[in-house]
Tab-separated table of C-alpha atoms in Angstrom:
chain	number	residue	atom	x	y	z
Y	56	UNK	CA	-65.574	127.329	322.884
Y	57	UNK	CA	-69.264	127.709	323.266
Y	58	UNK	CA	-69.220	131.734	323.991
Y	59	UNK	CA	-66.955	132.048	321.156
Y	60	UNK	CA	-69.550	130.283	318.411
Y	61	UNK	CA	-72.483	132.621	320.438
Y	62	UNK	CA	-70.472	135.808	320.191
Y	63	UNK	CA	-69.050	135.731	316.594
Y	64	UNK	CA	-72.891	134.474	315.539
Y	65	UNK	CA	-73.977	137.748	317.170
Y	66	UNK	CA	-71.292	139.841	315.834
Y	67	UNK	CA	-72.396	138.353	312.268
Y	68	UNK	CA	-76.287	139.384	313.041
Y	69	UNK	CA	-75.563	142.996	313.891
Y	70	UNK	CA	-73.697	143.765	310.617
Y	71	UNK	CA	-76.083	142.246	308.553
Y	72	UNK	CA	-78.805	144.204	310.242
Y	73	UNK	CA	-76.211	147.452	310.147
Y	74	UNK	CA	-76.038	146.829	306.283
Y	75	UNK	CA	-79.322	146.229	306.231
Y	76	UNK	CA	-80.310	149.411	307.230
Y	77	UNK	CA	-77.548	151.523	305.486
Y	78	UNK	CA	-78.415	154.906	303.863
Y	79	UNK	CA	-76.092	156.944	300.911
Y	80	UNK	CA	-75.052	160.149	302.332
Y	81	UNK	CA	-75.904	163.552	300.471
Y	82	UNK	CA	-75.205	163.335	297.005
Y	83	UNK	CA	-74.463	159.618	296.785
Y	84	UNK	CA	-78.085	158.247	295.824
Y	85	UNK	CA	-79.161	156.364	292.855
Y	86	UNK	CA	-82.219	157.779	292.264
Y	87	UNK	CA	-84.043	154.813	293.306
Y	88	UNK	CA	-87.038	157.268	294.122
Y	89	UNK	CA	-89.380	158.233	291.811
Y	90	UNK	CA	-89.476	162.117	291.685
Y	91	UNK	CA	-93.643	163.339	292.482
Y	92	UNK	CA	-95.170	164.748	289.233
Y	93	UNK	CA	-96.111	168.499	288.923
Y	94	UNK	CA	-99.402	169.373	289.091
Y	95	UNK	CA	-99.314	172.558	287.823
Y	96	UNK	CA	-97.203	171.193	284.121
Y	97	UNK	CA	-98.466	169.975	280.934
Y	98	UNK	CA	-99.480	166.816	281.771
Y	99	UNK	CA	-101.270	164.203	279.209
Y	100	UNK	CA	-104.572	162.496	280.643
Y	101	UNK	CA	-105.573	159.483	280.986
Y	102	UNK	CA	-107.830	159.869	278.484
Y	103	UNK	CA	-105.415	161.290	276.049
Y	104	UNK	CA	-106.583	164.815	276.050
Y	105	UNK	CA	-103.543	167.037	277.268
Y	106	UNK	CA	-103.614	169.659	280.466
Y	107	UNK	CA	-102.176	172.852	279.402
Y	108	UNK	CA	-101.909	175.732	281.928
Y	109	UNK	CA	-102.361	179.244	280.091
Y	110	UNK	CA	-98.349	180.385	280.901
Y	111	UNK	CA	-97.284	177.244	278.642
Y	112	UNK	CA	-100.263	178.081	275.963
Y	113	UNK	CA	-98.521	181.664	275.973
Y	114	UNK	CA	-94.406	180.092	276.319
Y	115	UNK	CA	-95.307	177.844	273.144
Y	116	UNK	CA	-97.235	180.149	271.310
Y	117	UNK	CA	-100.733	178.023	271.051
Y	118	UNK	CA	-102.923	180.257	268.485
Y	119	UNK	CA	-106.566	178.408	267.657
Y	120	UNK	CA	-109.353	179.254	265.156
Y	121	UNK	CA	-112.770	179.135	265.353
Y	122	UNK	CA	-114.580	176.363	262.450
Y	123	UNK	CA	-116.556	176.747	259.870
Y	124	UNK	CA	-118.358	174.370	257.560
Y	125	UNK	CA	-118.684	175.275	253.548
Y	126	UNK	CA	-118.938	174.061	250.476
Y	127	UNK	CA	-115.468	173.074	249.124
Y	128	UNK	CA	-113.995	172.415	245.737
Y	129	UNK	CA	-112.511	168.633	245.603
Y	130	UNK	CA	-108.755	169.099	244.936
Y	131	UNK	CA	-106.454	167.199	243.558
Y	132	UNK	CA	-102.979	167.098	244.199
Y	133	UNK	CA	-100.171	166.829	241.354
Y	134	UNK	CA	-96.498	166.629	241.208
Y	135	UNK	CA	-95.007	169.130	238.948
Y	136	UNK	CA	-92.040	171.097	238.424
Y	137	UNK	CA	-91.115	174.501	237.102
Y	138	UNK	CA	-90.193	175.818	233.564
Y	139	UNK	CA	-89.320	178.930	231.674
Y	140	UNK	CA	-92.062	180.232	229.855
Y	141	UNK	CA	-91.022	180.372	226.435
Y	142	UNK	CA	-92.028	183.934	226.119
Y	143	UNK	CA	-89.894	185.174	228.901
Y	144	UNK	CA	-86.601	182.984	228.914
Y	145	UNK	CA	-84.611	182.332	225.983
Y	146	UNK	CA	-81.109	180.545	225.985
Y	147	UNK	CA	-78.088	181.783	223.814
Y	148	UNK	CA	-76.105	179.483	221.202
Y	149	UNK	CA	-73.526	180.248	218.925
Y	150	UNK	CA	-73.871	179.718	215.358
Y	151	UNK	CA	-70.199	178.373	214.860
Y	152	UNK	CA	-67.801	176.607	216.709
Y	153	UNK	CA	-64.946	178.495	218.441
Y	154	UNK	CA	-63.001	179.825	221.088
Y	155	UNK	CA	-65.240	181.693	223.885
Y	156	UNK	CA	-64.024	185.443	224.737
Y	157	UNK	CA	-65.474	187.069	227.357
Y	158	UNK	CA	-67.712	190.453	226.605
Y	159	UNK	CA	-67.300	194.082	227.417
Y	160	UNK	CA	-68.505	193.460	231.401
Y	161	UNK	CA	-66.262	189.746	231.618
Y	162	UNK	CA	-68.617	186.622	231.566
Y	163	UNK	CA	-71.651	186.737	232.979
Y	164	UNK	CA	-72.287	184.866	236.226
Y	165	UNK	CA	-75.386	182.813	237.336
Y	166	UNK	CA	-78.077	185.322	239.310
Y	167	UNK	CA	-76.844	188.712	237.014
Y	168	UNK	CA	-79.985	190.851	235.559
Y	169	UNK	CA	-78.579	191.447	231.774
Y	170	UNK	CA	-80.736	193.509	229.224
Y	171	UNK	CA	-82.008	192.056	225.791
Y	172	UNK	CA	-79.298	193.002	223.218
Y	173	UNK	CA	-76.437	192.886	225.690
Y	174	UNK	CA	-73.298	191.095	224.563
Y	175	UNK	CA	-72.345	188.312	226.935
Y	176	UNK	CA	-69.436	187.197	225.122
Y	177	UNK	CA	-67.538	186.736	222.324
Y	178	UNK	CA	-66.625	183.457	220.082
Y	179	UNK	CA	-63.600	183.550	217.651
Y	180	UNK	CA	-64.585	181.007	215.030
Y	181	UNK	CA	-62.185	178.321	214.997
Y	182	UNK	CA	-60.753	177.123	211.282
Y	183	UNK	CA	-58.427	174.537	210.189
Y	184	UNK	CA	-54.884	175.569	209.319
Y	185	UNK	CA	-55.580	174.984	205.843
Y	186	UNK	CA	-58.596	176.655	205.519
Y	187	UNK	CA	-56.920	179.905	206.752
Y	188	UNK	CA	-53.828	179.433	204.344
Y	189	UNK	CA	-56.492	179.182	201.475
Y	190	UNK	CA	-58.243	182.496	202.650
Y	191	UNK	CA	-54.826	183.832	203.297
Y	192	UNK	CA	-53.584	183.248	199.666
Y	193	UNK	CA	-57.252	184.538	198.448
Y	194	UNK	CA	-57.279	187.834	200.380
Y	195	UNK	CA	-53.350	188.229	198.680
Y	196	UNK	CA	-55.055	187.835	195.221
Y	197	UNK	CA	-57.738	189.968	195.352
Y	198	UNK	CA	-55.629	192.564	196.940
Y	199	UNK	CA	-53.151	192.008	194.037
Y	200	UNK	CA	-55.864	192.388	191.722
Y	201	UNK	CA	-57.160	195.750	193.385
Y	202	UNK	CA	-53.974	196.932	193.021
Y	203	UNK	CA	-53.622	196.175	189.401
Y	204	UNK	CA	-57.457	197.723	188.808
Y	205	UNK	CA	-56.158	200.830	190.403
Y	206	UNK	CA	-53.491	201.575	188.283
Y	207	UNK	CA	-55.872	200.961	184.831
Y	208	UNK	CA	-58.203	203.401	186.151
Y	209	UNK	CA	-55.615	205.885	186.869
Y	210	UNK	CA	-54.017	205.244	183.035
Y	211	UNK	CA	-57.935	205.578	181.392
Y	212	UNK	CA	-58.112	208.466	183.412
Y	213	UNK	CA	-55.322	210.549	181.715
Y	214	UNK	CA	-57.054	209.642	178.869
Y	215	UNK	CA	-60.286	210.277	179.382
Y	216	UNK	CA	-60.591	212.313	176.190
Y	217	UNK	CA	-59.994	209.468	173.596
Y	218	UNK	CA	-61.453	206.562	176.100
Y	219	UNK	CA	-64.821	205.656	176.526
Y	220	UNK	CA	-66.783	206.672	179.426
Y	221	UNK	CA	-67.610	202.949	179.809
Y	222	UNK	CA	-64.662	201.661	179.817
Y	223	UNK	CA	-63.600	203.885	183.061
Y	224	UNK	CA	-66.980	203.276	184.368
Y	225	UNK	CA	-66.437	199.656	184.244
Y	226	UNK	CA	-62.604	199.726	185.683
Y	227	UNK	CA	-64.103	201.499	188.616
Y	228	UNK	CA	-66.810	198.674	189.023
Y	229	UNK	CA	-64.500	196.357	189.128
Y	230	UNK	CA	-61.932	198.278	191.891
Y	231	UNK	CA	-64.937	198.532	193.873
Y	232	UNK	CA	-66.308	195.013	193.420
Y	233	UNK	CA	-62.709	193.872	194.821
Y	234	UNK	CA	-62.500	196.132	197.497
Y	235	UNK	CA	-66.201	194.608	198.931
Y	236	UNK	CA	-64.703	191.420	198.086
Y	237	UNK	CA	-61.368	191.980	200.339
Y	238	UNK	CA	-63.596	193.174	203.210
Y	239	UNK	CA	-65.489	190.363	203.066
Y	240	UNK	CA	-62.795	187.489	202.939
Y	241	UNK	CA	-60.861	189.895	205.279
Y	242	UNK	CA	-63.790	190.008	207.874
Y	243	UNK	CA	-63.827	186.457	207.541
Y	244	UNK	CA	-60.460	185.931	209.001
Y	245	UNK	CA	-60.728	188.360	212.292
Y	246	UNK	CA	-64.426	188.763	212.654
Y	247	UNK	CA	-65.806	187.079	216.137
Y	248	UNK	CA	-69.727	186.309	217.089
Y	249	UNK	CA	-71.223	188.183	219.639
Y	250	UNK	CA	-73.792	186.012	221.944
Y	251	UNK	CA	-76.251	188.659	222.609
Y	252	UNK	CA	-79.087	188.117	225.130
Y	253	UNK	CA	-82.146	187.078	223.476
Y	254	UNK	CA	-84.579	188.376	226.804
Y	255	UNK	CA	-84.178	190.675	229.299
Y	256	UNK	CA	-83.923	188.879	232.790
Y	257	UNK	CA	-81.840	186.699	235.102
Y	258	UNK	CA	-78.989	184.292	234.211
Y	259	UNK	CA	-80.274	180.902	235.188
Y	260	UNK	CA	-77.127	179.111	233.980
Y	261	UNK	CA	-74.034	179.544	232.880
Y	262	UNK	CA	-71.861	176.568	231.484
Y	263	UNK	CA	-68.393	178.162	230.161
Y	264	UNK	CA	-65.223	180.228	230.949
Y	265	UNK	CA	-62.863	182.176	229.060
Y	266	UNK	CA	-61.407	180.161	226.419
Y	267	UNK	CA	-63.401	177.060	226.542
Y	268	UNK	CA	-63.881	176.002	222.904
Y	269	UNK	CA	-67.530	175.365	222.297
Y	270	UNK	CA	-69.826	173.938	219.136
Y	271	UNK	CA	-71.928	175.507	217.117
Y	272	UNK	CA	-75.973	174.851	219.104
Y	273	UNK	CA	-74.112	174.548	222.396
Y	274	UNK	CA	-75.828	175.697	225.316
Y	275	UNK	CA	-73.587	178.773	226.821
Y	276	UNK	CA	-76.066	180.583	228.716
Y	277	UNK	CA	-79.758	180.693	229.890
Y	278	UNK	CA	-81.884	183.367	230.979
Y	279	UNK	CA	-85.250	183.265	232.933
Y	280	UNK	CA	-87.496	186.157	234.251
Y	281	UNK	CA	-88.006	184.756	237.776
Y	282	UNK	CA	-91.585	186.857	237.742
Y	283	UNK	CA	-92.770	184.807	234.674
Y	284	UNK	CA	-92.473	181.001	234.789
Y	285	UNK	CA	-94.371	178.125	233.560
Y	286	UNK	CA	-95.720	175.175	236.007
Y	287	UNK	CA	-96.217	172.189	234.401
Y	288	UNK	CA	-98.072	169.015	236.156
Y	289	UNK	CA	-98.787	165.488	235.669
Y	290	UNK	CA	-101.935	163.933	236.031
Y	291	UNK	CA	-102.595	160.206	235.716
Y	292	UNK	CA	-106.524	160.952	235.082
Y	293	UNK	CA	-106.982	162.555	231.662
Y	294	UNK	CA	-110.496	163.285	233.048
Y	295	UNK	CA	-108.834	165.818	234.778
Y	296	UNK	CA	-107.945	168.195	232.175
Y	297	UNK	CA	-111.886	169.447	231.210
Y	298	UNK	CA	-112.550	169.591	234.975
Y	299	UNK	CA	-110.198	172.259	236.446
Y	300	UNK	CA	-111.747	174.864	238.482
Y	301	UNK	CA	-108.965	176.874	239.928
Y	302	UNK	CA	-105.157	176.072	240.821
Y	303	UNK	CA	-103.073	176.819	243.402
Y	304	UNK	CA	-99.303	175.899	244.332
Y	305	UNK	CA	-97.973	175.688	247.720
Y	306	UNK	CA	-94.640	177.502	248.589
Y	307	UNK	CA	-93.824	177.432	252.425
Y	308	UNK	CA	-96.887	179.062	253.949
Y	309	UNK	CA	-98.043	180.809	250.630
Y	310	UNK	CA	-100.490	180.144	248.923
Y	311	UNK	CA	-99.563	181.154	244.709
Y	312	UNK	CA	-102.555	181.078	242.180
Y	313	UNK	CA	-102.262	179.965	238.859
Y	314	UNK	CA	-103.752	180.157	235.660
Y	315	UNK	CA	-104.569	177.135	233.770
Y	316	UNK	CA	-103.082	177.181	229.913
Y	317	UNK	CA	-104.055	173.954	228.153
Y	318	UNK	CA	-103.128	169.781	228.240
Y	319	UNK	CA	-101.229	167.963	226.312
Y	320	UNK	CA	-102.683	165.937	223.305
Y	321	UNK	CA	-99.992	163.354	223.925
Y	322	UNK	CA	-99.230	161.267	227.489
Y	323	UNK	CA	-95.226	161.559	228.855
Y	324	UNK	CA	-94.879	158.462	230.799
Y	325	UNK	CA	-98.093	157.255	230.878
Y	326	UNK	CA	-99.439	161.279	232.482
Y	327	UNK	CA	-101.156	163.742	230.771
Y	328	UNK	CA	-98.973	167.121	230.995
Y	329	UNK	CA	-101.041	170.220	232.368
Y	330	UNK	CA	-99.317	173.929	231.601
Y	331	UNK	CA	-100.222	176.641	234.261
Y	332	UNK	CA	-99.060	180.354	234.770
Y	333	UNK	CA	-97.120	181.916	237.751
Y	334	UNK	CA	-96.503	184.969	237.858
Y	335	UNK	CA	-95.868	187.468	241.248
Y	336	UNK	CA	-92.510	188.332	243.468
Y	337	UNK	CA	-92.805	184.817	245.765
Y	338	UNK	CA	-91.717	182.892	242.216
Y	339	UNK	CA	-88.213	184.639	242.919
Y	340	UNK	CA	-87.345	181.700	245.391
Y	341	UNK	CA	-87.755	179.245	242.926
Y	342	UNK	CA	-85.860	177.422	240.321
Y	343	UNK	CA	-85.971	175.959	236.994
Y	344	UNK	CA	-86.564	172.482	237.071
Y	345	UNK	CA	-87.645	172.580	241.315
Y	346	UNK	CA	-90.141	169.832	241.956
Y	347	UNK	CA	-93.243	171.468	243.484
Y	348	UNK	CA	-97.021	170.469	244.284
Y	349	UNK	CA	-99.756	171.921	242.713
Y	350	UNK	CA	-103.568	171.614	244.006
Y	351	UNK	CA	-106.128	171.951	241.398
Y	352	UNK	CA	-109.759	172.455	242.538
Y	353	UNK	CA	-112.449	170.996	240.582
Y	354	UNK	CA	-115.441	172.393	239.560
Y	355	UNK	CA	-117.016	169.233	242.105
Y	356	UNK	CA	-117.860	170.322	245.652
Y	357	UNK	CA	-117.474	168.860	248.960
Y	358	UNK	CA	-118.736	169.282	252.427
Y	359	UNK	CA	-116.261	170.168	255.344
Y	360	UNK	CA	-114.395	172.424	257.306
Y	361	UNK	CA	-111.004	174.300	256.285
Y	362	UNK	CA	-107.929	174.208	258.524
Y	363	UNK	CA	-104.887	174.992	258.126
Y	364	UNK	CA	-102.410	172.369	257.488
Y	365	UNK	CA	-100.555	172.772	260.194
Y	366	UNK	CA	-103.257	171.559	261.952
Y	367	UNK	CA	-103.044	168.305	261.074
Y	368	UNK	CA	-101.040	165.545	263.595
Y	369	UNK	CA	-100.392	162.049	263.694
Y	370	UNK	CA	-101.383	159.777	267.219
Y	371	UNK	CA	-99.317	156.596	267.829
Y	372	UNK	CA	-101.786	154.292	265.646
Y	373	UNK	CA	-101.173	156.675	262.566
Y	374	UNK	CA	-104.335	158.457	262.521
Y	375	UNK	CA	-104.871	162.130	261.375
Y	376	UNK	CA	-105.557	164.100	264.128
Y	377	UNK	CA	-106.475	167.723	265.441
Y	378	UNK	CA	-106.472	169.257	268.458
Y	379	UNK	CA	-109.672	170.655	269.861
Y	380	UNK	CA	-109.656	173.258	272.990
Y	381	UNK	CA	-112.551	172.047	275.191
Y	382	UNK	CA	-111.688	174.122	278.244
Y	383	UNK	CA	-109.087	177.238	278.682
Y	384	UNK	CA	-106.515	174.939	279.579
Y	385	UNK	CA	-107.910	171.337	277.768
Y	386	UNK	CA	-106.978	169.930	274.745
Y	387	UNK	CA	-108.637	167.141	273.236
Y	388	UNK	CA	-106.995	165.003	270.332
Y	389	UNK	CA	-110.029	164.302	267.121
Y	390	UNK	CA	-109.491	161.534	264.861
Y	391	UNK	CA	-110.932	163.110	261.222
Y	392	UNK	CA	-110.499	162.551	257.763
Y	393	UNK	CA	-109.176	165.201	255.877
Y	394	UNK	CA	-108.282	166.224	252.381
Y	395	UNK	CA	-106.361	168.297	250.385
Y	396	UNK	CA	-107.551	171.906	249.607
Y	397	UNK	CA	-104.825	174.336	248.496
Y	398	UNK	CA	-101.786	173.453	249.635
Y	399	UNK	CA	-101.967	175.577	252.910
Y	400	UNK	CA	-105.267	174.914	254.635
Y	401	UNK	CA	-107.157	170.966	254.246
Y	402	UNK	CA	-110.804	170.099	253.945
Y	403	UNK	CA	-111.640	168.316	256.968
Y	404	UNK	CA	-114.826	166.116	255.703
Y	405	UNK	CA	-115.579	164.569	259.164
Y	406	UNK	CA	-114.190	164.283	262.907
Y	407	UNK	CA	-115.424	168.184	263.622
Y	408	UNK	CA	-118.004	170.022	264.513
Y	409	UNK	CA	-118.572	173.575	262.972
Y	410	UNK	CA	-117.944	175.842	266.434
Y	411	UNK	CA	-114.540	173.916	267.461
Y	412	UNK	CA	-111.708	175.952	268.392
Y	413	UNK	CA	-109.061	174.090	267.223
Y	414	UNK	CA	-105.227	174.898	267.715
Y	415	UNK	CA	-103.570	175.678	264.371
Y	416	UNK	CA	-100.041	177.129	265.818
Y	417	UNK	CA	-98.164	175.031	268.643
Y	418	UNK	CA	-100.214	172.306	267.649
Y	419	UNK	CA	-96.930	170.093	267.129
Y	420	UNK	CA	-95.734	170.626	270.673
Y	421	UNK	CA	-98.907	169.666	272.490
Y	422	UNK	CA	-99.010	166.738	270.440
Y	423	UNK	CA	-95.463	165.941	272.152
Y	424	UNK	CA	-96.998	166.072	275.883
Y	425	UNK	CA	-96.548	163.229	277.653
């Protein structure tokens, strides 16, 4: 009884050590072993600059500039949103209420160039049922009376030699006064409207289809000349109206100038309205009524360095950043303070040095390194 208690104790101490010392076999592990870094990768420091070899500079497309302190113009930036310049757009109403008809081309659709003068469509006036009996029953009278007018100045006519001259004179006034009148009531009955374009340019919008009744004022269509629009911006500081400089508008990576037309005498919601000029191709990708930023430099100078906007990152704590190239395959993050300059480059006002190369393209992705 003895050797059996030693032997199964023994038996129970081998397969614990057996377990003990078990391995997975080939594909079976868990990937309890951490995997050894490369040395040769992007690798962020332990100082929070970033290591990155010149074949990943090249593979993500790292470009840096060279900076340069000036004197800047303080900018400001406003919300806006675009308009139609009110001597290149016009929109087209009909006098009278009717029936809409579509013109000699069919209706006009939204993006279509049309031509000043060019009918767009057609509106029978609409009329009450006794409105057009009454016309009715007046064109039959004055037609009756023509008729009756005609025959008198045939019957002076024969006797022209013991009539008057006036009196056939006046018969024929009066023949022709009813036949201007007949036209006239006539017209009345089958004449239509044309809507003609009032510019030459682009539909912006058009709100009907064939045989939609419409009122008289009702907006049918509207026509822009995308080259030719109007900016218009808000600013909350009325100070800011005698102290523009220059203005510029930022649409993707261009950079659009505009000219500065007058402010408002009266606030809209509590902002003084600023008017600016746009004109040039890049206004063909906008819209009328797009919300878009406008950065107006003041005659007021500041000292700093321009980058480009792309330049600008965020670190963990929320800080503005840049990223400065301190060695051919370094990168060191720069805390700086930075403000608005045009829309596509920033006035960096401290945090750089004038001489630092620092990474305007692929700036994103090294600030993704880990």
């Amino acid at each position: 009884m003895k050797r059996t208690l030693i032997a199964s104790s023994l038996g129970l101490l081998i397969a614990l050590t057996a377990i003990g010392f078990a391995h997975a076999g080939p594909g079976h592990d868990h990937g309890d072993a951490p995997a050894a870094p490369s040395a040769n990768g992007p690798q962020r420091q332990p100082d929070g600059s970033v290591f990155l070899p010149k074949p990943a500079q090249r593979q993500l497309g790292v470009r840096t500039i060279v900076t340069e302190a000036a004197e800047l113009p303080r900018t400001v930036e406003l919300s806006a949103k675009v308009l139609m310049d009110p001597n290149a757009g016009g929109k087209v109403q009909p006098l009278n209420a009717g029936r809409i008809e579509p013109g000699p081309r069919g209706l006009p659709n939204p993006g279509q160039v049309v031509r000043k003068g060019e009918v767009l469509a057609y509106v029978v006036p609409s009329a009450a049922p006794i409105e057009r009996s009454n016309q009715a029953a007046q064109l039959a009278e004055l037609r009756a009376a023509k008729a009756l007018a005609d025959k008198r100045i045939a019957r002076l006519q024969e006797l022209a030699d013991t009539v008057p001259r006036k009196e056939i004179e006046a018969a024929e006034s009066e023949a022709a006064s009813l036949s201007a009148r007949i036209a006239a009531v006539g017209g009345g009955l089958s004449t239509r409207e044309a809507l003609l374009a009032s510019v030459s340019g682009v539909i912006a919008s058009a709100n009907v289809v064939a045989g939609q009744v419409v009122d008289a004022r009702e907006l049918v269509f509207e026509i822009v000349d995308p080259s030719r629009l109007r900016i218009e911006a808000l600013a909350f500081d009325a100070a800011i109206a005698s102290n523009i400089g220059t203005a510029t508008m930022a649409l993707s990576n261009q950079r659009i100038p505009l000219t500065f037309i007058g402010a408002s005498r009266s606030l809209r919601e509590q902002a003084l309205p600023l008017a600016f000029r746009a004109q040039g191709a890049a206004l063909n990708q906008l819209a009328v009524g797009q919300p878009v930023r406008v950065f107006v430099q003041t005659k007021d100078k500041v000292k700093g360095i321009p980058v480009p906007v792309s330049s600008l990152m965020k670190n963990p704590a929320n800080q503005t950043v840049v990223w400065v190239k301190t060695a051919p395959e370094r990168f060191e993050p720069r805390t700086v303070t930075a403000e608005p300059l045009d829309g596509v480059n920033a006035a960096v006002t401290s945090g750089l040095e004038p001489g630092d190369r620092v990474a305007t393209q692929g700036a994103t992705l090294i600030n993704q390194v880990r």
